[in-house]
XYZ file of C-alpha atoms in Angstrom:
753
model
C 18.265 37.508 -24.796
C 17.750 38.213 -21.083
C 14.336 39.676 -21.912
C 13.287 36.468 -23.697
C 14.555 34.399 -20.779
C 12.549 36.492 -18.302
C 9.380 36.060 -20.378
C 10.011 32.315 -20.571
C 10.479 32.128 -16.784
C 7.271 34.102 -16.184
C 5.373 31.776 -18.540
C 6.788 28.743 -16.736
C 5.697 30.051 -13.325
C 2.232 30.875 -14.684
C 1.849 27.391 -16.209
C 3.017 25.780 -12.950
C 0.393 27.686 -10.937
C -2.319 26.836 -13.472
C -1.397 23.137 -13.482
C -1.283 23.218 -9.678
C -4.856 24.517 -9.508
C -6.136 22.121 -12.176
C -4.527 19.099 -10.503
C -5.994 19.845 -7.085
C -9.455 20.813 -8.314
C -10.037 18.006 -10.816
C -8.553 15.217 -8.688
C -10.066 16.254 -5.355
C -13.499 17.263 -6.660
C -15.176 13.800 -6.508
C -14.049 13.277 -2.900
C -14.682 16.616 -1.179
C -18.005 15.366 0.201
C -16.291 12.507 2.062
C -13.779 14.587 4.035
C -15.914 14.898 7.187
C -17.381 11.384 7.177
C -14.542 9.044 6.146
C -10.988 8.536 7.381
C -9.481 6.667 4.444
C -9.440 6.382 0.674
C -8.597 2.966 -0.692
C -7.578 1.790 -4.114
C -9.604 -0.853 -5.910
C -6.293 -2.086 -7.280
C -3.199 -3.660 -5.852
C -2.322 -1.539 -2.841
C -3.605 0.484 0.067
C -2.292 3.712 1.546
C -0.625 3.078 4.927
C -3.403 2.736 7.500
C -1.201 2.530 10.580
C 1.572 5.069 10.134
C 3.760 3.412 12.771
C 3.301 -0.305 12.151
C 3.106 -0.135 8.354
C 6.349 1.775 7.676
C 8.209 -0.366 10.221
C 6.904 -3.577 8.633
C 8.174 -2.340 5.255
C 11.698 -1.893 6.615
C 12.389 -5.622 6.710
C 13.794 -7.708 3.865
C 11.747 -10.664 5.116
C 8.256 -10.542 6.598
C 7.412 -13.371 9.040
C 3.871 -11.997 9.387
C 2.653 -13.239 6.000
C 1.965 -16.908 5.255
C 4.721 -18.281 7.475
C 7.336 -15.870 6.137
C 7.956 -14.300 2.714
C 10.802 -12.309 1.162
C 9.818 -8.633 1.017
C 13.080 -6.812 0.289
C 11.498 -5.034 -2.688
C 8.770 -3.551 -0.443
C 11.416 -1.446 1.333
C 11.632 0.724 -1.791
C 8.134 2.052 -1.047
C 9.578 4.288 1.663
C 10.909 6.776 -0.919
C 8.845 8.795 -1.592
C 5.516 7.040 -0.882
C 5.703 6.325 2.861
C 7.951 9.314 3.525
C 5.239 11.591 2.159
C 2.471 9.997 4.244
C 4.547 9.977 7.443
C 5.540 13.618 7.007
C 1.969 14.858 6.580
C 0.546 12.592 9.282
C 3.014 14.162 11.729
C 0.985 17.389 11.501
C -2.308 15.556 12.176
C -3.735 15.534 8.665
C -6.265 12.756 8.044
C -5.378 9.844 5.803
C -8.095 10.750 3.309
C -6.777 14.293 2.857
C -3.189 13.016 2.623
C -4.213 10.706 -0.230
C -5.816 13.597 -2.116
C -2.791 15.858 -1.607
C -0.502 12.999 -2.588
C -2.339 12.308 -5.849
C -2.663 15.984 -6.703
C 1.074 16.532 -6.303
C 1.814 13.451 -8.406
C -0.324 14.684 -11.276
C 1.057 18.186 -10.936
C 4.551 16.688 -11.257
C 3.435 14.592 -14.247
C 1.925 17.479 -16.184
C 4.659 19.978 -15.321
C 7.524 17.606 -16.175
C 5.864 16.930 -19.551
C 5.515 20.675 -20.079
C 9.253 21.184 -19.383
C 10.145 18.310 -21.711
C 8.011 19.590 -24.602
C 9.506 23.060 -24.235
C 12.953 21.449 -24.467
C 11.929 19.505 -27.590
C 10.517 22.568 -29.368
C 13.470 24.817 -28.575
C 16.472 22.475 -28.769
C 15.411 19.541 -30.955
C 13.191 21.375 -33.469
C 14.874 24.798 -33.169
C 11.492 26.530 -32.890
C 11.423 29.531 -30.531
C 8.009 31.153 -30.390
C 5.377 32.137 -27.837
C 3.127 29.351 -29.180
C 5.538 26.831 -27.633
C 4.034 27.562 -24.220
C 0.458 26.937 -25.368
C 1.196 23.682 -27.216
C 3.382 22.375 -24.377
C 0.569 23.191 -21.938
C -1.951 21.236 -24.033
C 0.463 18.313 -24.275
C 1.064 18.278 -20.527
C -2.673 17.906 -19.831
C -3.276 15.325 -22.567
C -0.393 13.216 -21.232
C -0.957 13.529 -17.477
C -4.740 13.135 -17.590
C -4.941 10.434 -20.233
C -8.132 8.394 -19.674
C -6.006 5.239 -19.504
C -4.228 6.616 -16.423
C -7.568 7.263 -14.726
C -7.899 3.645 -13.631
C -4.296 3.631 -12.369
C -4.292 6.677 -10.144
C -5.158 4.971 -6.874
C -2.689 5.800 -4.094
C -0.999 2.458 -4.431
C -0.724 2.315 -8.205
C 2.895 3.333 -8.136
C 3.091 3.477 -11.939
C 2.202 7.154 -11.653
C 5.705 7.801 -10.237
C 7.440 6.750 -13.446
C 4.864 8.576 -15.570
C 5.480 11.759 -13.614
C 9.277 11.756 -13.594
C 10.193 10.108 -16.902
C 10.003 13.252 -19.108
C 12.678 14.904 -16.956
C 14.804 11.746 -16.968
C 14.674 11.593 -20.767
C 15.488 15.281 -21.120
C 18.660 14.923 -19.032
C 19.540 11.606 -20.689
C 19.261 13.252 -24.107
C 21.503 16.105 -22.951
C 24.115 13.584 -21.806
C 23.966 11.856 -25.188
C 24.183 14.943 -27.354
C 25.702 17.750 -25.291
C 29.198 17.892 -23.793
C 28.336 20.735 -21.405
C 27.349 20.297 -17.737
C 27.838 16.532 -17.847
C 28.118 16.234 -14.065
C 25.042 18.385 -13.462
C 22.788 16.302 -15.719
C 24.175 13.101 -14.183
C 23.294 14.421 -10.726
C 19.753 15.234 -11.845
C 19.329 11.731 -13.275
C 20.589 10.158 -10.040
C 18.091 12.159 -7.968
C 15.235 11.457 -10.389
C 15.951 7.731 -10.189
C 16.098 7.973 -6.405
C 12.628 9.535 -6.121
C 11.273 6.690 -8.279
C 12.324 4.019 -5.781
C 8.677 3.277 -5.004
C 7.867 2.220 -8.578
C 11.062 0.188 -8.794
C 9.734 -1.982 -5.951
C 8.162 -3.733 -8.931
C 11.365 -5.105 -10.489
C 9.657 -5.233 -13.888
C 9.857 -1.447 -14.195
C 13.638 -1.548 -13.856
C 13.613 -3.860 -16.874
C 11.285 -1.441 -18.694
C 13.662 1.443 -18.009
C 16.628 -0.587 -19.250
C 14.778 -1.448 -22.488
C 13.708 2.163 -23.111
C 17.136 3.683 -22.432
C 18.851 0.958 -24.463
C 16.747 1.552 -27.582
C 16.846 5.336 -27.166
C 20.654 5.355 -27.006
C 20.935 2.762 -29.810
C 18.732 4.701 -32.240
C 20.343 7.973 -31.159
C 23.808 6.487 -31.850
C 22.961 5.639 -35.458
C 20.938 8.759 -36.223
C 23.426 11.229 -34.744
C 26.501 9.043 -35.404
C 27.635 9.025 -31.764
C 28.058 5.297 -31.178
C 30.877 5.360 -28.629
C 29.399 8.231 -26.601
C 25.943 6.617 -26.615
C 27.383 3.374 -25.265
C 29.262 5.131 -22.448
C 26.280 7.297 -21.502
C 23.934 4.290 -21.454
C 26.249 2.287 -19.189
C 26.777 5.249 -16.873
C 23.037 6.018 -16.681
C 22.194 2.415 -15.827
C 24.913 2.560 -13.176
C 23.172 5.638 -11.721
C 19.863 3.761 -11.796
C 21.253 0.950 -9.663
C 23.358 3.217 -7.436
C 20.367 5.418 -6.575
C 18.383 2.316 -5.580
C 21.316 0.439 -4.084
C 19.921 0.852 -0.569
C 17.114 -1.654 -1.205
C 18.478 -3.509 -4.248
C 21.496 -4.836 -2.318
C 19.445 -6.986 0.106
C 17.229 -8.016 -2.826
C 20.259 -9.498 -4.591
C 20.795 -11.784 -1.596
C 17.116 -12.704 -1.175
C 14.608 -12.078 -3.953
C 16.981 -11.850 -6.941
C 19.006 -14.980 -6.250
C 19.645 -17.295 -9.238
C 17.441 -19.909 -7.556
C 14.445 -17.558 -7.232
C 14.892 -16.080 -10.716
C 14.994 -19.564 -12.214
C 11.979 -20.644 -10.142
C 9.964 -17.561 -11.126
C 10.941 -18.039 -14.755
C 9.776 -21.662 -14.776
C 6.604 -20.768 -12.866
C 5.845 -18.072 -15.423
C 6.247 -20.531 -18.271
C 3.901 -23.025 -16.623
C 1.226 -20.745 -15.176
C 1.331 -17.458 -17.065
C 1.375 -18.623 -20.659
C -2.394 -18.389 -20.919
C -2.407 -15.067 -19.050
C -0.430 -13.300 -21.772
C -3.033 -14.403 -24.335
C -5.873 -13.321 -22.058
C -4.383 -9.929 -21.149
C -3.669 -9.023 -24.802
C -6.864 -10.404 -26.336
C -8.081 -6.856 -27.109
C -4.633 -5.356 -27.792
C -5.135 -4.657 -31.467
C -3.056 -1.926 -33.071
C -6.181 0.212 -33.469
C -7.123 -0.087 -29.765
C -3.564 0.767 -28.758
C -3.575 3.869 -30.960
C -6.860 5.166 -29.525
C -5.939 4.856 -25.844
C -7.671 1.547 -25.066
C -4.943 -1.148 -25.255
C -6.920 -3.710 -23.252
C -10.315 -2.923 -24.693
C -12.875 -0.337 -23.512
C -11.720 1.488 -20.384
C -14.085 0.672 -17.465
C -14.791 4.190 -16.200
C -17.105 4.549 -13.211
C -19.042 7.570 -14.447
C -22.752 8.289 -14.576
C -22.693 9.537 -18.175
C -23.150 7.288 -21.202
C -19.990 5.179 -21.234
C -20.227 4.423 -24.977
C -20.314 8.129 -25.821
C -17.296 8.703 -23.564
C -15.304 5.905 -25.202
C -16.182 7.122 -28.718
C -15.013 10.606 -27.801
C -11.739 9.190 -26.443
C -11.228 7.288 -29.708
C -11.992 10.407 -31.762
C -9.580 12.481 -29.663
C -6.655 10.131 -30.228
C -7.424 9.809 -33.944
C -7.333 13.604 -34.185
C -3.924 13.660 -32.459
C -2.724 10.839 -34.730
C -3.159 13.168 -37.721
C -0.402 15.412 -36.371
C 1.946 12.460 -35.859
C 1.529 11.598 -39.538
C 1.943 15.269 -40.439
C 5.255 15.488 -38.551
C 6.576 12.374 -40.326
C 5.554 13.551 -43.791
C 6.229 17.281 -43.651
C 9.204 17.704 -41.337
C 12.443 15.805 -41.891
C 13.998 15.812 -38.434
C 16.234 13.160 -36.863
C 14.577 13.504 -33.469
C 11.141 12.781 -34.968
C 12.562 9.626 -36.568
C 13.970 8.583 -33.173
C 10.582 9.048 -31.491
C 8.826 7.167 -34.282
C 11.062 4.101 -33.853
C 10.461 4.171 -30.086
C 6.720 4.370 -30.754
C 6.907 1.272 -32.996
C 8.966 -0.685 -30.429
C 6.507 0.103 -27.626
C 3.627 -0.843 -29.958
C 5.276 -4.226 -30.563
C 5.638 -4.896 -26.824
C 2.101 -3.814 -25.922
C 0.320 -5.973 -28.491
C 2.184 -9.039 -27.190
C 1.466 -12.243 -29.134
C -1.140 -10.552 -31.334
C -0.389 -10.117 -35.046
C 1.920 -9.037 -36.580
C 5.180 -10.583 -35.273
C 3.346 -12.361 -32.455
C 5.563 -15.439 -32.726
C 8.676 -13.324 -32.212
C 7.196 -11.813 -29.048
C 6.417 -15.288 -27.675
C 9.975 -16.389 -28.441
C 11.267 -13.511 -26.294
C 8.637 -14.172 -23.622
C 9.584 -17.804 -23.134
C 13.345 -17.590 -23.626
C 14.569 -14.366 -22.003
C 14.626 -14.331 -18.205
C 12.753 -11.295 -16.919
C 10.638 -10.898 -20.046
C 7.814 -12.652 -18.182
C 7.197 -9.328 -16.429
C 5.377 -8.426 -19.677
C 2.654 -10.990 -18.971
C 0.289 -7.999 -19.009
C 2.224 -5.739 -21.405
C -0.031 -2.681 -21.290
C 0.431 -2.295 -17.530
C 4.203 -2.097 -17.956
C 4.818 -0.232 -21.201
C 1.675 1.563 -22.390
C 2.577 4.678 -20.425
C 5.709 4.990 -22.590
C 3.659 4.591 -25.755
C 1.416 7.440 -24.580
C 4.506 9.511 -23.816
C 5.859 9.016 -27.362
C 2.383 9.455 -28.873
C 1.756 12.713 -27.007
C 5.222 14.080 -27.766
C 4.975 13.305 -31.483
C 1.437 14.671 -31.759
C 2.453 17.916 -30.025
C 5.534 18.139 -32.262
C 3.268 17.711 -35.291
C 0.808 20.269 -33.918
C 3.606 22.771 -33.293
C 4.971 22.316 -36.831
C 1.453 22.586 -38.284
C 0.800 25.873 -36.463
C 4.148 27.186 -37.673
C 3.539 26.366 -41.341
C -0.222 26.912 -41.611
C -1.032 30.358 -43.017
C -4.821 30.212 -42.696
C -5.641 31.779 -39.304
C -9.160 30.323 -39.239
C -7.844 26.759 -39.576
C -5.183 27.438 -36.940
C -7.811 28.714 -34.493
C -10.049 25.702 -35.164
C -7.175 23.271 -34.480
C -6.229 25.120 -31.278
C -9.840 25.058 -30.047
C -10.210 21.321 -30.766
C -6.941 20.564 -28.927
C -8.086 22.718 -26.010
C -11.401 20.836 -25.895
C -9.553 17.494 -25.845
C -7.469 18.734 -22.898
C -10.579 19.885 -21.030
C -12.373 16.637 -21.869
C -9.549 14.510 -20.463
C -9.558 16.638 -17.306
C -13.322 16.250 -16.935
C -13.071 12.455 -17.112
C -10.938 12.625 -13.983
C -13.419 14.942 -12.308
C -16.393 12.626 -12.963
C -14.621 9.336 -12.353
C -14.645 7.734 -8.930
C -11.844 5.191 -8.776
C -11.102 5.433 -5.044
C -13.222 3.928 -2.297
C -13.871 5.973 0.880
C -14.034 3.756 3.949
C -13.724 3.624 7.719
C -12.334 0.746 9.747
C -14.791 -0.104 12.569
C -13.436 0.105 16.131
C -14.218 -3.590 16.533
C -11.013 -4.377 14.643
C -9.031 -2.649 17.368
C -11.023 -4.574 19.967
C -10.193 -7.770 18.109
C -6.472 -7.059 18.265
C -6.713 -6.329 22.003
C -8.475 -9.659 22.513
C -5.731 -11.499 20.608
C -3.090 -9.783 22.732
C -4.755 -10.823 25.991
C -5.248 -14.363 24.696
C -1.509 -14.748 23.898
C -1.985 -15.096 20.144
C 0.910 -16.391 18.037
C -0.387 -16.850 14.478
C -3.879 -16.664 13.028
C -5.621 -18.604 10.265
C -7.990 -16.533 8.104
C -11.187 -17.900 6.591
C -13.129 -18.166 4.307
C -11.112 -19.507 1.398
C -10.587 -16.803 -1.257
C -8.388 -19.006 -3.480
C -5.843 -16.254 -4.006
C -8.386 -13.598 -5.010
C -8.192 -10.096 -3.468
C -10.531 -9.330 -0.599
C -13.797 -7.631 -1.449
C -15.553 -6.241 1.632
C -19.236 -5.450 1.913
C -20.805 -2.160 3.022
C -19.245 -2.378 6.505
C -15.885 -1.391 4.929
C -17.324 0.723 2.107
C -17.120 -2.075 -0.508
C -13.334 -1.851 -0.465
C -11.725 -4.198 -2.980
C -8.033 -4.930 -3.298
C -5.130 -5.780 -1.038
C -6.314 -6.870 2.402
C -5.751 -4.324 5.155
C -5.888 -6.796 8.066
C -2.178 -7.549 8.347
C -1.529 -3.801 7.992
C -3.339 -2.950 11.230
C -2.841 -6.136 13.280
C 0.470 -7.262 14.696
C -0.132 -10.969 14.244
C 1.185 -13.235 11.482
C -1.541 -14.804 9.377
C -2.117 -17.706 6.999
C -4.419 -17.789 3.996
C -5.609 -20.834 2.073
C -4.828 -21.355 -1.618
C -2.719 -18.220 -1.838
C -0.006 -18.899 -4.459
C 1.105 -15.262 -4.527
C 2.365 -15.459 -0.947
C 3.470 -19.058 -0.570
C 7.150 -19.516 -1.361
C 7.106 -22.709 0.688
C 4.946 -25.322 -1.020
C 4.813 -27.493 2.099
C 3.331 -24.595 4.060
C 0.645 -24.252 1.421
C -0.176 -27.948 1.645
C -0.452 -27.844 5.439
C -2.673 -24.761 5.393
C -5.008 -26.265 2.800
C -5.051 -29.532 4.744
C -6.067 -27.580 7.831
C -9.068 -26.171 5.959
C -9.999 -29.677 4.814
C -9.894 -30.980 8.409
C -12.128 -28.112 9.543
C -14.652 -28.869 6.793
C -14.674 -32.562 7.774
C -14.888 -31.707 11.488
C -11.690 -33.637 12.217
C -9.011 -32.842 14.786
C -6.891 -29.836 13.847
C -4.701 -29.923 16.951
C -1.476 -31.347 15.452
C -1.566 -29.160 12.352
C -2.145 -26.007 14.400
C 0.788 -26.908 16.646
C 3.030 -27.502 13.637
C 2.055 -24.160 12.087
C 2.108 -22.318 15.438
C -1.528 -21.251 14.945
C -3.352 -20.151 18.087
C -6.513 -18.607 16.611
C -8.811 -19.055 13.618
C -10.739 -16.058 12.324
C -13.828 -16.321 10.145
C -14.581 -13.071 8.333
C -18.266 -12.484 7.718
C -18.152 -9.161 5.882
C -16.627 -10.321 2.603
C -18.583 -10.257 -0.640
C -16.408 -12.902 -2.271
C -16.184 -16.474 -0.996
C -14.868 -19.042 -3.460
C -14.647 -21.878 -0.960
C -17.023 -24.798 -0.505
C -18.327 -23.535 2.832
C -19.912 -20.190 3.656
C -18.723 -18.195 6.700
C -21.850 -19.272 8.559
C -21.145 -22.965 7.860
C -17.475 -22.568 8.843
C -18.507 -20.986 12.149
C -20.875 -23.854 12.920
C -18.144 -26.402 12.200
C -15.595 -24.608 14.376
C -18.017 -24.300 17.293
C -18.400 -28.096 17.110
C -14.680 -28.849 16.731
C -13.148 -30.622 19.737
C -9.941 -28.554 19.596
C -11.640 -25.146 19.831
C -11.853 -23.544 23.268
C -14.320 -20.761 22.434
C -15.460 -18.288 19.804
C -15.927 -14.539 20.232
C -18.082 -12.650 17.729
C -17.355 -9.042 16.777
C -20.166 -6.895 15.369
C -20.678 -3.234 14.511
C -22.812 -0.931 16.644
C -25.641 -1.780 14.231
C -25.199 -5.502 15.049
C -23.698 -6.253 11.629
C -21.323 -9.224 11.697
C -17.658 -8.500 10.994
C -15.648 -11.524 12.142
C -15.477 -14.247 14.772
C -12.255 -15.216 16.579
C -11.928 -18.878 17.594
C -9.288 -19.749 20.204
C -7.464 -23.078 20.145
C -7.224 -25.060 23.371
C -3.921 -24.671 25.221
C -2.798 -28.232 24.431
C -3.121 -27.424 20.699
C -0.810 -24.441 20.856
C 2.952 -24.390 20.425
C 5.839 -22.057 21.040
C 7.224 -20.136 18.096
C 10.789 -20.926 19.207
C 11.661 -23.896 21.418
C 14.079 -26.752 22.131
C 13.196 -30.436 22.278
C 15.204 -31.154 25.445
C 13.043 -30.942 28.578
C 16.124 -31.000 30.818
C 17.167 -27.622 29.427
C 15.336 -24.327 29.554
C 14.928 -21.787 26.739
C 13.767 -18.194 26.962
C 13.945 -15.581 24.241
C 13.512 -11.863 23.746
C 12.097 -10.596 20.472
C 14.354 -7.686 19.518
C 12.493 -7.069 16.259
C 10.824 -9.104 13.508
C 14.125 -10.588 12.309
C 16.249 -10.687 15.449
C 15.899 -12.714 18.653
C 18.067 -12.967 21.746
C 17.958 -16.572 23.001
C 19.025 -17.834 26.435
C 19.497 -21.570 26.980
C 20.072 -22.854 30.506
C 21.437 -26.253 31.614
C 22.395 -27.471 28.142
C 24.345 -30.712 28.534
C 23.968 -32.630 25.294
C 22.957 -32.173 21.676
C 19.616 -30.414 21.532
C 17.439 -29.343 18.616
C 16.389 -25.705 18.374
C 13.132 -25.249 16.425
C 11.932 -22.086 14.663
C 8.359 -22.429 13.354
C 8.892 -20.157 10.383
C 9.209 -21.003 6.685
C 12.607 -22.556 6.080
C 15.152 -19.984 4.943
C 18.864 -20.710 4.804
C 19.476 -17.030 5.640
C 18.293 -17.489 9.222
C 21.604 -17.603 11.128
C 22.635 -18.413 14.700
C 25.426 -16.415 16.348
C 27.009 -17.086 19.716
C 26.746 -14.049 21.952
C 28.820 -13.142 24.984
C 27.067 -14.034 28.228
C 24.922 -11.536 30.108
C 24.472 -9.316 27.041
C 21.614 -6.900 27.708
C 19.167 -5.499 25.138
C 16.575 -2.758 25.461
C 13.087 -4.252 25.256
C 11.773 -2.444 22.169
C 10.461 -4.504 19.247
C 10.235 -1.378 17.058
C 13.999 -0.875 17.215
C 15.046 -2.179 13.797
C 18.711 -1.165 14.103
C 20.705 -1.684 17.304
C 24.199 -0.992 15.994
C 25.671 -4.492 15.865
C 23.857 -5.671 12.728
C 26.700 -4.793 10.348
C 28.993 -7.098 12.340
C 26.949 -10.073 11.147
C 28.142 -9.479 7.582
C 31.569 -10.790 8.599
C 30.830 -12.729 11.783
C 30.720 -16.492 11.326
C 27.458 -18.209 12.318
C 27.504 -21.407 14.359
C 25.887 -24.811 13.753
C 25.376 -23.836 10.114
C 25.826 -27.406 8.888
C 23.005 -28.613 11.156
C 20.420 -26.149 9.788
C 17.695 -28.169 8.062
C 13.950 -28.391 7.511
C 11.601 -29.413 10.306
C 7.990 -30.502 9.718
C 8.970 -30.242 6.019
C 8.699 -26.440 6.179
C 10.235 -24.962 9.358
C 13.802 -24.482 10.660
C 15.870 -26.700 12.947
C 19.419 -26.444 14.312
C 21.282 -28.925 16.505
C 22.989 -27.164 19.419
C 26.020 -29.077 20.758
C 27.311 -28.066 24.213
C 30.576 -29.987 23.775
C 31.346 -28.159 20.545
C 30.914 -24.824 22.311
C 33.142 -25.826 25.238
C 35.867 -27.083 22.882
C 35.878 -24.099 20.511
C 35.011 -20.975 22.538
C 36.360 -19.379 25.697
C 34.220 -18.921 28.786
C 33.251 -15.354 27.944
C 30.699 -16.990 25.628
C 29.166 -19.465 28.082
C 28.871 -20.369 31.742
C 29.703 -23.892 32.872
C 27.544 -25.274 35.685
C 28.623 -27.710 38.403
C 26.831 -30.628 36.715
C 28.772 -30.090 33.465
C 25.902 -28.358 31.653
C 26.312 -24.875 30.239
C 24.326 -21.671 29.995
C 24.695 -19.709 26.776
C 23.296 -16.793 24.815
C 22.495 -16.927 21.100
C 21.356 -14.392 18.528
C 18.963 -15.647 15.863
C 19.097 -13.232 12.948
C 18.034 -12.997 9.315
C 21.380 -12.006 7.797
C 20.272 -10.234 4.552
C 18.770 -7.494 6.748
C 22.348 -6.286 7.317
C 22.776 -5.743 3.573
C 19.938 -3.231 3.784
C 21.867 -1.133 6.299
C 25.018 -1.330 4.177
C 23.040 -0.271 1.098
C 21.470 2.656 2.983
C 24.926 3.888 4.024
C 26.288 3.734 0.461
C 23.215 5.311 -1.175
C 22.969 7.880 1.624
C 26.542 9.073 1.089
C 25.912 9.351 -2.663
C 22.595 11.150 -2.136
C 24.028 13.770 0.212
C 26.997 14.225 -2.114
C 24.587 14.943 -4.986
C 22.566 17.421 -2.934
C 25.683 19.248 -1.713
C 26.911 19.460 -5.303
C 23.666 21.107 -6.434
C 23.845 23.547 -3.502
C 27.433 24.366 -4.461
C 26.435 25.064 -8.074
C 23.560 27.283 -6.954
C 25.828 29.306 -4.664
C 28.411 29.602 -7.437
C 25.740 30.838 -9.839
C 24.625 33.507 -7.348
C 28.242 34.548 -6.697
C 28.995 34.841 -10.422
C 26.009 37.143 -10.895
C-alpha cells in the first residue's frame, strides 16, 4: 500500500512539474519579444493590471471612491486585494516589471487550474469510480489540459478577467465539498480547506454574480447528491455550513458592502434597472447560444481568436474535438451505471439550461426566473457566468467516459488510437494559447506624468474628460499600443474625473444631467462657469489619442470651442516626443472655480485637512449662528459629521487609511444628522448650529470667543469604511485560526510517524 502511495506521489510531482513548464511556455511565448520594449500588458476586456502599485491598491481599499463621477460605491472592489493586488505588490517589491508580473501571474493561474483539475479527476477515478490503475494519471493529465486551456477561456485570460480564479480553484472546492457530503472523516480539515479556497477567490467574488453562481451550483450538487445517496439531512447541513464558510471567508469586504452596495434600496434599483434596460441584452447575448454551439465550446457563436492561421479551420477543429469528447460522455451514461455519473449529468443539464437563456427549449421558464427573482439579472450574459461550470462538468464526464472505455476496451490498437487523438486535442488546445494574442503590450508616455504635475501646480480639484464616449470603453490609438478596455487615467492620476453619458458610473442621476448639460454648453459656446462651480470642476481635458468618439464633436472641434470659451483661462497641449497629440488641459478661470468643502457664512472661517479619501478634519472659526456646510460630492446619507475635541492633531498623510479611531465611529453618534440634505440637487449640505453645540456639549469640544462665537473641530467621515476594518478583524482571526490548525495537523502527522 505504501509502495502504491509513493508511486502516486511521484506521478503527482512529475505531472505538477510538467504542467508548470507547459503553463509558462505556452502562455508566455507570444509575449517574450515585448519584454525589453514594453512596460505593461493590458487586457482588451474589463480590467487593467495595477499600473501604479501605490495609488491603485490604496484606491481599492475604500468602500466609496470620490474620484469617479462625483463619487461611487466601490466596496466590492476591495475584494481584488486577495490575491490579485497582493500578488502584484509582492513581485513589484523586488523590482520586477509589470509586463513580467502579468506573465508570471497568468502562468501560475493556469498552472493552478490544470493541476487542481488533475487532482480532482484522480479523486473521481479512485474514490467515485473505484478504479485504481496507472492509466488514471494519463487520463487525468489529458483532462487537466483540455479543461484549463479550453479555447473558450482563451479570450478570458487577460490579467483582469478574474473568472480564471474560480476556474482554477473550483475543482478543489468541489472535491472537499463532496468529501463533506459523503465522508464522516476529517470533517474539520475539509472545512478548513474550503474556507481557505473561498478566501483566495475573493477577487472573483468582487463580481457579486459569482457568489450567486456558487450558491446555485452547491445547492443543486447537494440536492441531487441527497436524493441519489439518500443523505438528505446531512446534505442540508453541509450546504448551509459551506455557504456560511463562503460568506465568512469574504466577510472582510462583504460586511461594508451590506451597508453600501447591497442595501435593499440599491438591490431594488438594480433589479428595476435590469428589467428596463437589460431585457434586450439577454436576447442579444444568447442569440447564438444553441445547444449545439454550447456543446462544441462556442456558446456565443464562433470564438474570435486573434491568430494568423485560418480561423474557420481552427473553429472546425474545436467543434470536432468537443464532438469527439461528447462520445465518451454518452458512453459513460450508457455503459456504466454509477450514481456519481448521474449527478454530473444532471448538473450538466442545469448549466445547459442557464447558458442558453431564453432560447428554446424552456426559454419562457428562464425569462420568468430572469424577471422575477432578484439577483437572477446577473445572468444577462449567461455564458460569461456559468459556461466555465458546463466545461468543468463536460470535461469531467468525458474523462470519466474515456477512463471507463480504456478499462473495458480489449483491442489495444483502438485504445492507442483513442489515446493519441485525446493527446492531439490536448496539444491543439495548448497551441491555440501559444498562437493567440489577447493581451496588448503598451507604454504610458511620460507626458501623462507631466500632465499630472501641471494639474498639481494649477491647484486642480476635479477634471472633466472629453470627448463623449457615451459609456463605451476607451480605445486608444497607436500612442498607447491600441489598448482597449477600462480607462487607465484615473488609475495613474490623483484627480477625480467626470465622464459624459456614463450610466455605469453614475449612481446620481442629477450628476449625470449636469455633466451632460456641461457638454451641451461647451458645444454651444455658452458660459460654463456656474456648472463648473457646482460640480467643483477646475480643468477640462480633451483626449486626442482615442480611436472611438461617439459624440457630435471631434476632439479638434472641442478644442477650438474651448479656446474660444469666455470661462477658459488657457489650454496646454501635451504631445509625444514625435509630436503626436495626446491630450490638452484647459484651465478654468479662478472665478469659475469652487472649494470642495466650504461654508456659506462669510463671517466664519473654514479650513480642512484631508486625512484620506473618506475622512476630513474640519476647523471652523468664529461660528456664531446657523451656517450651512457644503460638500461637493454625490449625496450619500453615509457621510457623517462628528464633533471632535478641540486642538486634536493629525499626521499629514493622505495615504494613511487607518488612524486607529475609525472603529469608534461605529458606535459614536453623529451630529446634525437631521439637517443632512441634498444641495444643487446632487451634493451634500449640513446646517451647523453654534447654539446647539453650546447647549449640548462641554467646552472640551469647542472654544467660546469673547464675541459669543465659537471655534470647533469636526470630523467628516464616510461611516461604512469602519465596517471594512471590523470585517478585516473578524476574517483575519478566522484566517489565522485556519492556518494554525493546518500547521498543527502537519506537526501531528510528523510526530505520529
